[in-house]
Rosetta silent file (secondary structure, phi, psi, omega in degrees, C-alpha in Angstrom):
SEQUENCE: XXXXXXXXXXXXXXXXXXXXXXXXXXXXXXXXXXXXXXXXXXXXXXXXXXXXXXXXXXXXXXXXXXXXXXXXXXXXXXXXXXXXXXXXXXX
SCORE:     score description
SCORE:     0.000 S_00000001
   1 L     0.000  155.494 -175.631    5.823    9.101   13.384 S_00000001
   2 L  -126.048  143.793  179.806    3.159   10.504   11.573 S_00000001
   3 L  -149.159  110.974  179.920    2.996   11.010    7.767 S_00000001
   4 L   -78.916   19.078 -172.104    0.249   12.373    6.186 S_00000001
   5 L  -109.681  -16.138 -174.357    1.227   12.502    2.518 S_00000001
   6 L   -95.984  -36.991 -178.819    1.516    8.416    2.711 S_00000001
   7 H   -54.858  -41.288  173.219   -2.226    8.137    4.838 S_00000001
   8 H   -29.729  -46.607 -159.810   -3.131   10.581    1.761 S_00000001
   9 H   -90.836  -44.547  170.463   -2.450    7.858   -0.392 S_00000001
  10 H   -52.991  -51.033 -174.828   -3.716    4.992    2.051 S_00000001
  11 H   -68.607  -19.573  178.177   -7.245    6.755    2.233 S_00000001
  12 H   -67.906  -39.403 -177.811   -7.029    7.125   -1.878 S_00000001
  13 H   -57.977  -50.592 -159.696   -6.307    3.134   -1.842 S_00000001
  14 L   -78.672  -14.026 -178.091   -8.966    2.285    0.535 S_00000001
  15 L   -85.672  -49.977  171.785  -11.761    4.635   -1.187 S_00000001
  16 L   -66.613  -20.872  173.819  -10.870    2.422   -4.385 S_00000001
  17 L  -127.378   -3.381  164.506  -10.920   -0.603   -3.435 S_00000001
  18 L    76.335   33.626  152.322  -14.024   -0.054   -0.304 S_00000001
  19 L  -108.877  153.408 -175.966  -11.706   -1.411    2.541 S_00000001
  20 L   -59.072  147.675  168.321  -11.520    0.881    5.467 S_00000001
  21 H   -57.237  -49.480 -173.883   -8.337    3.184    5.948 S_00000001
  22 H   -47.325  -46.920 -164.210   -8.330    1.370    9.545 S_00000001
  23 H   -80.663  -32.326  172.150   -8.296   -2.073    8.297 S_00000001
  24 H   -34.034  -34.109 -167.938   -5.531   -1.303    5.511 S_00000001
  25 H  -115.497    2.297 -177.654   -3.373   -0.601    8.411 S_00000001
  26 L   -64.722  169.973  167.444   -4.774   -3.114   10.829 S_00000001
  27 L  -100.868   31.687  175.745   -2.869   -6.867   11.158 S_00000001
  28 L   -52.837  136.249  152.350   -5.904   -8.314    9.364 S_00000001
  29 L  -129.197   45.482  148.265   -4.646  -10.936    6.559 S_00000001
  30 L   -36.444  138.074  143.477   -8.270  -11.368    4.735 S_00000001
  31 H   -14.307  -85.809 -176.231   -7.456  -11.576    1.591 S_00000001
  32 H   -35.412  -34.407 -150.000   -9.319   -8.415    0.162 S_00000001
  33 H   -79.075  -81.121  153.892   -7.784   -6.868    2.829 S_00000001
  34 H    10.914  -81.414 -155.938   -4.019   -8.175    2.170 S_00000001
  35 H   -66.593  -70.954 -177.626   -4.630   -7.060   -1.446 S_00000001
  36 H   -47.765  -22.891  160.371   -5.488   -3.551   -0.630 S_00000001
  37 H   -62.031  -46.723  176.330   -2.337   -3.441    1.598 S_00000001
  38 H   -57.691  -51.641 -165.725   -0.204   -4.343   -0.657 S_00000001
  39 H   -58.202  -54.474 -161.469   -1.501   -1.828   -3.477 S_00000001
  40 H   -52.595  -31.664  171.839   -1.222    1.155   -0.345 S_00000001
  41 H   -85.882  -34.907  167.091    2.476    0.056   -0.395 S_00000001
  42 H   -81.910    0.337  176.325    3.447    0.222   -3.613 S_00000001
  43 H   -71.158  -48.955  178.790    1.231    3.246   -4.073 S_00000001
  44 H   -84.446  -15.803  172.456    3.233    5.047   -1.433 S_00000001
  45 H   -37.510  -65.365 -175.304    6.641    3.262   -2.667 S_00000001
  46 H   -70.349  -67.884 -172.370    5.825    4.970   -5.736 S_00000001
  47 L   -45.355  -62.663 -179.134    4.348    8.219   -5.658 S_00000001
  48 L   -84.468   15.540 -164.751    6.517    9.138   -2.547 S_00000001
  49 L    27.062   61.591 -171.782    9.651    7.184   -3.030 S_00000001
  50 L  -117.417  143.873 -162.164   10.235    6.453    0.380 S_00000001
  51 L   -79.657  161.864 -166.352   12.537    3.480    1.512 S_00000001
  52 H   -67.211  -58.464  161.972   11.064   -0.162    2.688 S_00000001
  53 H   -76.401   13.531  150.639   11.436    0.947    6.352 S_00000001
  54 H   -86.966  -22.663  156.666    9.664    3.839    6.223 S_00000001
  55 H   -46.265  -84.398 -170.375    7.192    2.184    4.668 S_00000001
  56 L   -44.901  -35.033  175.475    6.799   -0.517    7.049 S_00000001
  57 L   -98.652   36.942  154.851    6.966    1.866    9.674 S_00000001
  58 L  -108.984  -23.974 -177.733    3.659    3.663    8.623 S_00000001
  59 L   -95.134    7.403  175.660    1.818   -0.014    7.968 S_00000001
  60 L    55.744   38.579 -141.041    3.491   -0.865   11.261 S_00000001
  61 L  -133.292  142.627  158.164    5.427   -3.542    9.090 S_00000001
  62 L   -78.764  135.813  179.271    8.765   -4.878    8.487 S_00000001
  63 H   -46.797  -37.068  178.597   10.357   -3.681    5.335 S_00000001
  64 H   -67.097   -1.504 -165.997   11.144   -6.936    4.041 S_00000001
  65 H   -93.438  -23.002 -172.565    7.010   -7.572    4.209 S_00000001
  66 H   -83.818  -63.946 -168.815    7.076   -4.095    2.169 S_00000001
  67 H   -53.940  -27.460 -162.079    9.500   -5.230   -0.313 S_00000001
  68 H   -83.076  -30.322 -144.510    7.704   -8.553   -0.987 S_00000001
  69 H   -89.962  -38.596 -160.272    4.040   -6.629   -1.025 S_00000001
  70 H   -65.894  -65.942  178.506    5.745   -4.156   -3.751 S_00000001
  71 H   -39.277  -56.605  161.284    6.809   -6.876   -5.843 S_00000001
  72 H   -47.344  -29.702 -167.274    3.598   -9.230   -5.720 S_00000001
  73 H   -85.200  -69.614 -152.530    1.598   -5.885   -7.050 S_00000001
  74 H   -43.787  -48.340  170.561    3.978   -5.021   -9.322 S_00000001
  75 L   -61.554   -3.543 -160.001    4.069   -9.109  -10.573 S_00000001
  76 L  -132.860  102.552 -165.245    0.053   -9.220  -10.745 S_00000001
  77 H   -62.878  -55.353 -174.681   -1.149   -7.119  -14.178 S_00000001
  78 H   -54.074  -55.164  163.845   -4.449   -6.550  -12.111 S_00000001
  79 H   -15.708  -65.559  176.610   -3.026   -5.124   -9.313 S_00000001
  80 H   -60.513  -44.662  167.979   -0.522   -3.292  -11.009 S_00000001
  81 H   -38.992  -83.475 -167.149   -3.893   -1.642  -13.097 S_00000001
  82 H   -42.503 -102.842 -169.710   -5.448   -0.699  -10.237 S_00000001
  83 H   -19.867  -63.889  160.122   -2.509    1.023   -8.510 S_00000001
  84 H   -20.008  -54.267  168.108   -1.912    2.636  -11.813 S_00000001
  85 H   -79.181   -9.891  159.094   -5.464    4.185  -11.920 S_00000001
  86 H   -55.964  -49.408 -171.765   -5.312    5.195   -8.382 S_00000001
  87 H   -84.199  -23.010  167.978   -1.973    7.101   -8.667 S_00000001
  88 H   -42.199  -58.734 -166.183   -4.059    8.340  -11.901 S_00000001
  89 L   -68.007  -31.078 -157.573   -7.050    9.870  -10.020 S_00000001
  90 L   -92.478  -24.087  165.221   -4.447   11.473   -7.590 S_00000001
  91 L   -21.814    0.000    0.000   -2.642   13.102  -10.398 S_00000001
């Protein structure tokens, strides 16, 4: 399926934090990269409400891997900043 209002949001994350839209959705677990995954999921979690498998099925993910990456941002003040100024800019 294809859904451009959550890549919308993936390409905002990845301009913000200077990893590629590609690798965000790749099965890379770099760190940096990780971290920028995580953000694009609770970025579209928020902005777009959309449930933990539809999420997962745009990062090509299981939902519970969604649910955990939502939390960890949400649990991490920096994180949670960034995503916060992100959903800011798209405002």
């Amino acid at each position: 399926m294809n859904y451009p209002k959550a890549d919308a949001i993936i390409l905002a994350v990845a301009f913000a934090t200077g990893i590629s839209f590609g690798a965000i959705k790749s099965r890379d677990k770099f760190r940096s990269i990780a971290r920028a995954r995580r953000i694009a999921m609770a970025a579209v979690r928020r902005r777009l409400a959309m449930s933990y498998p539809e999420i997962g099925m745009v990062f090509g993910r299981d939902h519970t891997t969604v649910m955990y990456a939502v939390k960890c941002v949400i649990g991490c003040e920096h994180e949670s900043a960034l995503l916060d100024s992100i959903l800011e800019t798209m405002a």
